[in-house]
Amino acid sequence: MGCCALCKSEADLIDSHLIPKSAYKHLRGLPENGGGSPIRIDGGQGNASQSDLQITQYLLCRVCEDLFSKHGEKVIGRLWGTHSGFPLVNQLLACEVRGSHEGYSLHDHSVLDRKDVDGLIYFALSIFWRAHVWNWTGKTDPYKKALGSKYEQEIREFLLGLQSLGDMLLMLNVNTNAELNSFARLPQAYRKNGVTHHVFSLLGIEFSLFLGGSISPEQRSLMGQDKVLFATSDIAKTNVFNGLSQFVQTKISVKGKLKDKMPIRARGSSS
């Protein structure tokens, strides 16, 4: 028995996953290449290794676990990038381009299935919320309670169906480079040019969350009532991926057999 972090009821808690259990098989290497374990980069500990370790914790009651599964995880499980295909990028590339900038193309997502859009929003906010309330140990906490008490409560009530989205914007950048979909990045928050970025990546989709004053006037002019924007890009050619590559090469100690494979120069990066 314990207190469910979402509904706050006393109940038998489920051993919940931070990243959906179903994602891990898609993060492994191709079967014809040996099906290697996913590469895990731990910024807190400053190391990288190949590991099948799944991040779990007794966090939610059965009812709330089912909420997350029904409203978010089942939806993204139909849309993310795997070795056999990437339904979401195919759908977006068929949508009208509203504008392009520095390798990113912003798409009109009004033709996407409304249930899919709502499910992606729900899933993303559930991951940011889980990272915030997670009982991290040692130096591994990549998120550091970044939502703050106000937005943690607002998102918790949204996930419970008690209120609509508050003053926030979610941006989904969907990768067009099929070679770089088997990738996961745990939620983290960082400040750049006075703006706090909340971000995580999973199987070809980068989720970025902006809260309150961090939403720029330009972003507000582009976002609709659903408070979400969809873009596509070749992740290997973006500043985000090249920044991560530089971080791995300069800040991360590589362990085990991974030493033979890293550091890696990102495709499209300058020499």
mmCIF file of C-alpha atoms in Angstrom:
data_model
loop_
_atom_site.group_PDB
_atom_site.id
_atom_site.type_symbol
_atom_site.label_atom_id
_atom_site.label_comp_id
_atom_site.label_asym_id
_atom_site.label_seq_id
_atom_site.Cartn_x
_atom_site.Cartn_y
_atom_site.Cartn_z
ATOM 1 C CA MET A 1 0.000 0.000 0.000
ATOM 2 C CA GLY A 2 1.049 3.576 -0.590
ATOM 3 C CA CYS A 3 -0.110 6.987 -1.751
ATOM 4 C CA CYS A 4 -0.696 7.260 -5.523
ATOM 5 C CA ALA A 5 1.285 10.253 -6.785
ATOM 6 C CA LEU A 6 -1.500 11.228 -9.215
ATOM 7 C CA CYS A 7 -4.856 10.792 -7.465
ATOM 8 C CA LYS A 8 -3.393 10.886 -3.924
ATOM 9 C CA SER A 9 -5.450 7.883 -2.803
ATOM 10 C CA GLU A 10 -4.110 5.083 -0.601
ATOM 11 C CA ALA A 11 -3.879 1.984 -2.764
ATOM 12 C CA ASP A 12 -1.688 -0.868 -3.918
ATOM 13 C CA LEU A 13 0.903 0.800 -6.147
ATOM 14 C CA ILE A 14 2.013 -0.482 -9.536
ATOM 15 C CA ASP A 15 5.668 -0.717 -10.571
ATOM 16 C CA SER A 16 5.331 2.072 -13.150
ATOM 17 C CA HIS A 17 7.677 2.806 -16.058
ATOM 18 C CA LEU A 18 9.026 6.298 -16.671
ATOM 19 C CA ILE A 19 9.304 5.494 -20.384
ATOM 20 C CA PRO A 20 6.656 3.047 -21.670
ATOM 21 C CA LYS A 21 7.706 -0.590 -21.390
ATOM 22 C CA SER A 22 6.685 -1.138 -25.010
ATOM 23 C CA ALA A 23 9.287 1.400 -26.196
ATOM 24 C CA TYR A 24 12.320 -0.558 -25.043
ATOM 25 C CA LYS A 25 12.128 -3.259 -27.710
ATOM 26 C CA HIS A 26 12.172 -0.552 -30.380
ATOM 27 C CA LEU A 27 15.208 1.132 -28.822
ATOM 28 C CA ARG A 28 17.306 -1.990 -29.350
ATOM 29 C CA GLY A 29 19.469 -2.436 -32.444
ATOM 30 C CA LEU A 30 18.220 -4.166 -35.568
ATOM 31 C CA PRO A 31 17.959 -7.971 -35.202
ATOM 32 C CA GLU A 32 20.223 -8.492 -38.232
ATOM 33 C CA ASN A 33 22.869 -6.416 -36.455
ATOM 34 C CA GLY A 34 22.654 -8.422 -33.253
ATOM 35 C CA GLY A 35 19.829 -6.492 -31.584
ATOM 36 C CA GLY A 36 22.201 -4.618 -29.269
ATOM 37 C CA SER A 37 21.079 -3.049 -26.009
ATOM 38 C CA PRO A 38 20.031 0.626 -26.077
ATOM 39 C CA ILE A 39 22.668 3.260 -25.423
ATOM 40 C CA ARG A 40 21.957 4.956 -22.100
ATOM 41 C CA ILE A 41 23.475 8.401 -21.524
ATOM 42 C CA ASP A 42 23.439 9.456 -17.853
ATOM 43 C CA GLY A 43 24.209 13.160 -17.690
ATOM 44 C CA GLY A 44 24.048 13.185 -13.898
ATOM 45 C CA GLN A 45 26.671 10.469 -13.484
ATOM 46 C CA GLY A 46 28.613 11.610 -16.554
ATOM 47 C CA ASN A 47 28.776 8.235 -18.293
ATOM 48 C CA ALA A 48 27.318 6.275 -21.187
ATOM 49 C CA SER A 49 26.866 2.530 -21.573
ATOM 50 C CA GLN A 50 24.699 -0.053 -23.275
ATOM 51 C CA SER A 51 21.990 -1.266 -20.908
ATOM 52 C CA ASP A 52 18.613 -3.035 -20.938
ATOM 53 C CA LEU A 53 17.800 -1.540 -17.541
ATOM 54 C CA GLN A 54 14.253 -0.175 -17.486
ATOM 55 C CA ILE A 55 13.462 2.793 -15.243
ATOM 56 C CA THR A 56 10.589 1.858 -12.934
ATOM 57 C CA GLN A 57 9.159 2.876 -9.577
ATOM 58 C CA TYR A 58 6.115 2.134 -7.441
ATOM 59 C CA LEU A 59 4.320 5.376 -8.255
ATOM 60 C CA LEU A 60 0.694 4.973 -9.376
ATOM 61 C CA CYS A 61 -2.403 3.021 -8.423
ATOM 62 C CA ARG A 62 -3.961 0.660 -10.969
ATOM 63 C CA VAL A 63 -6.662 3.160 -11.972
ATOM 64 C CA CYS A 64 -4.149 5.941 -12.727
ATOM 65 C CA GLU A 65 -1.787 3.547 -14.483
ATOM 66 C CA ASP A 66 -4.689 2.600 -16.745
ATOM 67 C CA LEU A 67 -5.419 6.311 -17.363
ATOM 68 C CA PHE A 68 -1.880 6.826 -18.657
ATOM 69 C CA SER A 69 -2.087 3.711 -20.804
ATOM 70 C CA LYS A 70 -5.504 4.469 -22.318
ATOM 71 C CA HIS A 71 -5.119 8.186 -22.978
ATOM 72 C CA GLY A 72 -1.432 8.419 -23.898
ATOM 73 C CA GLU A 73 0.689 5.309 -24.265
ATOM 74 C CA LYS A 74 -1.661 3.371 -26.554
ATOM 75 C CA VAL A 75 -1.835 6.377 -28.869
ATOM 76 C CA ILE A 76 1.891 7.021 -29.180
ATOM 77 C CA GLY A 77 2.497 3.281 -29.556
ATOM 78 C CA ARG A 78 0.706 3.513 -32.913
ATOM 79 C CA LEU A 79 2.629 6.560 -34.096
ATOM 80 C CA TRP A 80 6.293 6.492 -33.015
ATOM 81 C CA GLY A 81 9.265 5.502 -35.175
ATOM 82 C CA THR A 82 10.338 1.844 -35.198
ATOM 83 C CA HIS A 83 12.531 -0.329 -37.393
ATOM 84 C CA SER A 84 9.471 -1.158 -39.488
ATOM 85 C CA GLY A 85 8.010 2.318 -40.017
ATOM 86 C CA PHE A 86 7.051 5.734 -38.670
ATOM 87 C CA PRO A 87 3.318 6.509 -39.052
ATOM 88 C CA LEU A 88 3.445 10.007 -37.524
ATOM 89 C CA VAL A 89 6.147 11.360 -39.837
ATOM 90 C CA ASN A 90 4.307 9.916 -42.838
ATOM 91 C CA GLN A 91 1.122 11.697 -41.799
ATOM 92 C CA LEU A 92 2.885 14.999 -41.149
ATOM 93 C CA LEU A 93 4.786 15.011 -44.437
ATOM 94 C CA ALA A 94 1.404 14.808 -46.170
ATOM 95 C CA CYS A 95 0.241 17.947 -44.309
ATOM 96 C CA GLU A 96 0.641 21.473 -45.634
ATOM 97 C CA VAL A 97 3.849 23.277 -44.584
ATOM 98 C CA ARG A 98 3.071 26.563 -42.825
ATOM 99 C CA GLY A 99 6.665 27.765 -42.835
ATOM 100 C CA SER A 100 10.318 26.675 -42.591
ATOM 101 C CA HIS A 101 13.294 27.899 -40.582
ATOM 102 C CA GLU A 102 16.820 26.514 -40.023
ATOM 103 C CA GLY A 103 15.913 23.016 -41.224
ATOM 104 C CA TYR A 104 12.571 22.813 -39.398
ATOM 105 C CA SER A 105 9.251 22.712 -41.275
ATOM 106 C CA LEU A 106 6.112 23.695 -39.373
ATOM 107 C CA HIS A 107 3.031 21.750 -40.485
ATOM 108 C CA ASP A 108 -0.703 22.380 -40.426
ATOM 109 C CA HIS A 109 -1.841 19.527 -38.178
ATOM 110 C CA SER A 110 -5.560 20.249 -38.467
ATOM 111 C CA VAL A 111 -6.048 17.202 -40.707
ATOM 112 C CA LEU A 112 -4.550 14.797 -38.160
ATOM 113 C CA ASP A 113 -6.918 12.600 -36.181
ATOM 114 C CA ARG A 114 -8.034 14.678 -33.178
ATOM 115 C CA LYS A 115 -7.777 11.644 -30.896
ATOM 116 C CA ASP A 116 -4.144 11.168 -31.928
ATOM 117 C CA VAL A 117 -3.294 14.827 -31.257
ATOM 118 C CA ASP A 118 -4.990 14.715 -27.846
ATOM 119 C CA GLY A 119 -3.216 11.451 -27.042
ATOM 120 C CA LEU A 120 0.202 12.872 -27.921
ATOM 121 C CA ILE A 121 -0.441 15.909 -25.716
ATOM 122 C CA TYR A 122 -1.575 13.700 -22.843
ATOM 123 C CA PHE A 123 1.407 11.374 -23.230
ATOM 124 C CA ALA A 124 3.953 14.199 -23.312
ATOM 125 C CA LEU A 125 2.566 15.925 -20.233
ATOM 126 C CA SER A 126 2.400 12.607 -18.379
ATOM 127 C CA ILE A 127 6.126 12.054 -19.014
ATOM 128 C CA PHE A 128 7.118 15.552 -17.867
ATOM 129 C CA TRP A 129 4.926 15.150 -14.788
ATOM 130 C CA ARG A 130 6.338 11.696 -13.979
ATOM 131 C CA ALA A 131 9.899 13.022 -14.257
ATOM 132 C CA HIS A 132 9.007 15.825 -11.834
ATOM 133 C CA VAL A 133 7.459 13.627 -9.112
ATOM 134 C CA TRP A 134 9.867 10.691 -9.623
ATOM 135 C CA ASN A 135 11.944 9.740 -6.610
ATOM 136 C CA TRP A 136 15.357 9.991 -8.250
ATOM 137 C CA THR A 137 18.389 8.725 -6.370
ATOM 138 C CA GLY A 138 22.028 9.750 -6.364
ATOM 139 C CA LYS A 139 23.070 12.168 -9.113
ATOM 140 C CA THR A 140 20.817 10.768 -11.821
ATOM 141 C CA ASP A 141 17.928 13.272 -11.654
ATOM 142 C CA PRO A 142 17.944 14.985 -15.061
ATOM 143 C CA TYR A 143 14.831 17.098 -14.429
ATOM 144 C CA LYS A 144 15.309 18.545 -10.938
ATOM 145 C CA LYS A 145 11.621 19.317 -10.145
ATOM 146 C CA ALA A 146 11.615 21.739 -13.063
ATOM 147 C CA LEU A 147 7.837 22.175 -13.289
ATOM 148 C CA GLY A 148 7.593 23.897 -9.927
ATOM 149 C CA SER A 149 4.591 23.417 -7.632
ATOM 150 C CA LYS A 150 2.180 25.525 -9.727
ATOM 151 C CA TYR A 151 2.589 23.698 -13.021
ATOM 152 C CA GLU A 152 2.978 20.289 -11.361
ATOM 153 C CA GLN A 153 -0.478 20.748 -9.860
ATOM 154 C CA GLU A 154 -1.995 22.100 -13.085
ATOM 155 C CA ILE A 155 -0.631 19.200 -15.132
ATOM 156 C CA ARG A 156 -1.667 16.653 -12.490
ATOM 157 C CA GLU A 157 -5.244 17.970 -12.599
ATOM 158 C CA PHE A 158 -5.182 17.914 -16.419
ATOM 159 C CA LEU A 159 -4.043 14.289 -16.395
ATOM 160 C CA LEU A 160 -6.913 13.454 -14.035
ATOM 161 C CA GLY A 161 -9.384 15.168 -16.365
ATOM 162 C CA LEU A 162 -10.193 17.885 -13.821
ATOM 163 C CA GLN A 163 -9.124 20.900 -15.910
ATOM 164 C CA SER A 164 -8.068 21.951 -19.397
ATOM 165 C CA LEU A 165 -4.529 22.952 -20.367
ATOM 166 C CA GLY A 166 -3.242 26.093 -18.706
ATOM 167 C CA ASP A 167 -0.781 28.647 -20.094
ATOM 168 C CA MET A 168 1.554 26.234 -21.865
ATOM 169 C CA LEU A 169 2.698 25.247 -25.338
ATOM 170 C CA LEU A 170 3.825 21.810 -26.519
ATOM 171 C CA MET A 171 5.985 21.483 -29.635
ATOM 172 C CA LEU A 172 6.585 18.144 -31.367
ATOM 173 C CA ASN A 173 9.573 17.918 -33.701
ATOM 174 C CA VAL A 174 9.307 14.711 -35.713
ATOM 175 C CA ASN A 175 12.471 13.242 -37.200
ATOM 176 C CA THR A 176 12.670 12.504 -40.936
ATOM 177 C CA ASN A 177 15.992 10.604 -40.732
ATOM 178 C CA ALA A 178 15.027 6.922 -40.474
ATOM 179 C CA GLU A 179 18.508 5.955 -39.242
ATOM 180 C CA LEU A 180 18.132 7.985 -36.047
ATOM 181 C CA ASN A 181 14.761 6.992 -34.609
ATOM 182 C CA SER A 182 15.989 4.411 -32.080
ATOM 183 C CA PHE A 183 16.849 7.078 -29.563
ATOM 184 C CA ALA A 184 15.542 8.185 -26.169
ATOM 185 C CA ARG A 185 16.433 11.217 -24.088
ATOM 186 C CA LEU A 186 15.122 11.541 -20.547
ATOM 187 C CA PRO A 187 13.223 14.728 -19.598
ATOM 188 C CA GLN A 188 15.404 17.654 -18.678
ATOM 189 C CA ALA A 189 15.022 21.419 -18.397
ATOM 190 C CA TYR A 190 17.551 24.071 -19.356
ATOM 191 C CA ARG A 191 17.587 27.824 -19.828
ATOM 192 C CA LYS A 192 18.705 29.458 -23.062
ATOM 193 C CA ASN A 193 18.431 33.160 -23.825
ATOM 194 C CA GLY A 194 16.280 33.627 -20.742
ATOM 195 C CA VAL A 195 13.793 30.912 -21.785
ATOM 196 C CA THR A 196 13.273 27.613 -19.956
ATOM 197 C CA HIS A 197 13.023 24.633 -22.299
ATOM 198 C CA HIS A 198 11.535 21.354 -21.032
ATOM 199 C CA VAL A 199 12.427 18.543 -23.433
ATOM 200 C CA PHE A 200 12.539 14.786 -23.915
ATOM 201 C CA SER A 201 12.834 12.546 -26.978
ATOM 202 C CA LEU A 202 11.499 9.105 -27.743
ATOM 203 C CA LEU A 203 11.619 7.038 -30.941
ATOM 204 C CA GLY A 204 11.848 9.855 -33.440
ATOM 205 C CA ILE A 205 9.766 12.465 -31.620
ATOM 206 C CA GLU A 206 11.207 15.365 -29.641
ATOM 207 C CA PHE A 207 8.731 16.897 -27.190
ATOM 208 C CA SER A 208 9.392 20.478 -26.037
ATOM 209 C CA LEU A 209 7.261 22.186 -23.399
ATOM 210 C CA PHE A 210 7.124 25.930 -22.756
ATOM 211 C CA LEU A 211 5.325 27.368 -19.735
ATOM 212 C CA GLY A 212 3.893 30.824 -19.070
ATOM 213 C CA GLY A 213 6.415 33.578 -19.702
ATOM 214 C CA SER A 214 8.687 31.195 -21.636
ATOM 215 C CA ILE A 215 6.211 31.197 -24.543
ATOM 216 C CA SER A 216 7.400 33.791 -27.039
ATOM 217 C CA PRO A 217 5.018 36.216 -28.827
ATOM 218 C CA GLU A 218 5.852 34.462 -32.110
ATOM 219 C CA GLN A 219 4.936 31.079 -30.652
ATOM 220 C CA ARG A 220 1.678 32.487 -29.291
ATOM 221 C CA SER A 221 0.811 33.822 -32.735
ATOM 222 C CA LEU A 222 1.306 30.367 -34.267
ATOM 223 C CA MET A 223 -0.380 28.182 -31.665
ATOM 224 C CA GLY A 224 -4.072 27.409 -31.830
ATOM 225 C CA GLN A 225 -6.580 26.541 -29.152
ATOM 226 C CA ASP A 226 -5.093 23.072 -28.731
ATOM 227 C CA LYS A 227 -1.729 24.659 -27.697
ATOM 228 C CA VAL A 228 0.421 22.306 -29.749
ATOM 229 C CA LEU A 229 2.667 22.767 -32.797
ATOM 230 C CA PHE A 230 4.035 20.053 -35.099
ATOM 231 C CA ALA A 231 7.294 20.305 -37.052
ATOM 232 C CA THR A 232 9.515 17.935 -39.013
ATOM 233 C CA SER A 233 13.291 17.967 -39.475
ATOM 234 C CA ASP A 234 16.282 15.744 -40.120
ATOM 235 C CA ILE A 235 17.473 15.493 -36.516
ATOM 236 C CA ALA A 236 21.080 14.914 -37.596
ATOM 237 C CA LYS A 237 21.171 18.420 -39.049
ATOM 238 C CA THR A 238 19.682 20.237 -36.065
ATOM 239 C CA ASN A 239 21.482 22.208 -33.381
ATOM 240 C CA VAL A 240 19.883 20.031 -30.702
ATOM 241 C CA PHE A 241 21.433 16.809 -32.008
ATOM 242 C CA ASN A 242 24.817 18.363 -32.692
ATOM 243 C CA GLY A 243 24.776 19.875 -29.199
ATOM 244 C CA LEU A 244 24.059 16.450 -27.727
ATOM 245 C CA SER A 245 26.850 14.924 -29.802
ATOM 246 C CA GLN A 246 29.306 17.545 -28.521
ATOM 247 C CA PHE A 247 28.136 16.958 -24.947
ATOM 248 C CA VAL A 248 28.712 13.200 -25.269
ATOM 249 C CA GLN A 249 32.168 13.693 -26.764
ATOM 250 C CA THR A 250 33.365 16.205 -24.160
ATOM 251 C CA LYS A 251 31.456 15.458 -20.936
ATOM 252 C CA ILE A 252 30.661 11.742 -20.951
ATOM 253 C CA SER A 253 32.880 8.826 -19.909
ATOM 254 C CA VAL A 254 32.093 5.801 -22.090
ATOM 255 C CA LYS A 255 31.892 2.382 -20.437
ATOM 256 C CA GLY A 256 32.228 -1.225 -21.587
ATOM 257 C CA LYS A 257 32.025 -2.298 -25.221
ATOM 258 C CA LEU A 258 30.586 1.084 -26.098
ATOM 259 C CA LYS A 259 34.133 2.481 -26.086
ATOM 260 C CA ASP A 260 34.614 0.972 -29.550
ATOM 261 C CA LYS A 261 31.607 2.893 -30.890
ATOM 262 C CA MET A 262 31.877 6.358 -29.304
ATOM 263 C CA PRO A 263 32.482 9.230 -29.395
ATOM 264 C CA ILE A 264 30.395 9.591 -32.542
ATOM 265 C CA ARG A 265 30.379 12.596 -34.835
ATOM 266 C CA ALA A 266 26.789 13.494 -35.630
ATOM 267 C CA ARG A 267 25.840 13.162 -39.274
ATOM 268 C CA GLY A 268 25.658 16.587 -40.845
ATOM 269 C CA SER A 269 27.830 18.237 -38.186
ATOM 270 C CA SER A 270 30.715 20.432 -39.206
ATOM 271 C CA SER A 271 34.309 19.326 -38.710
#
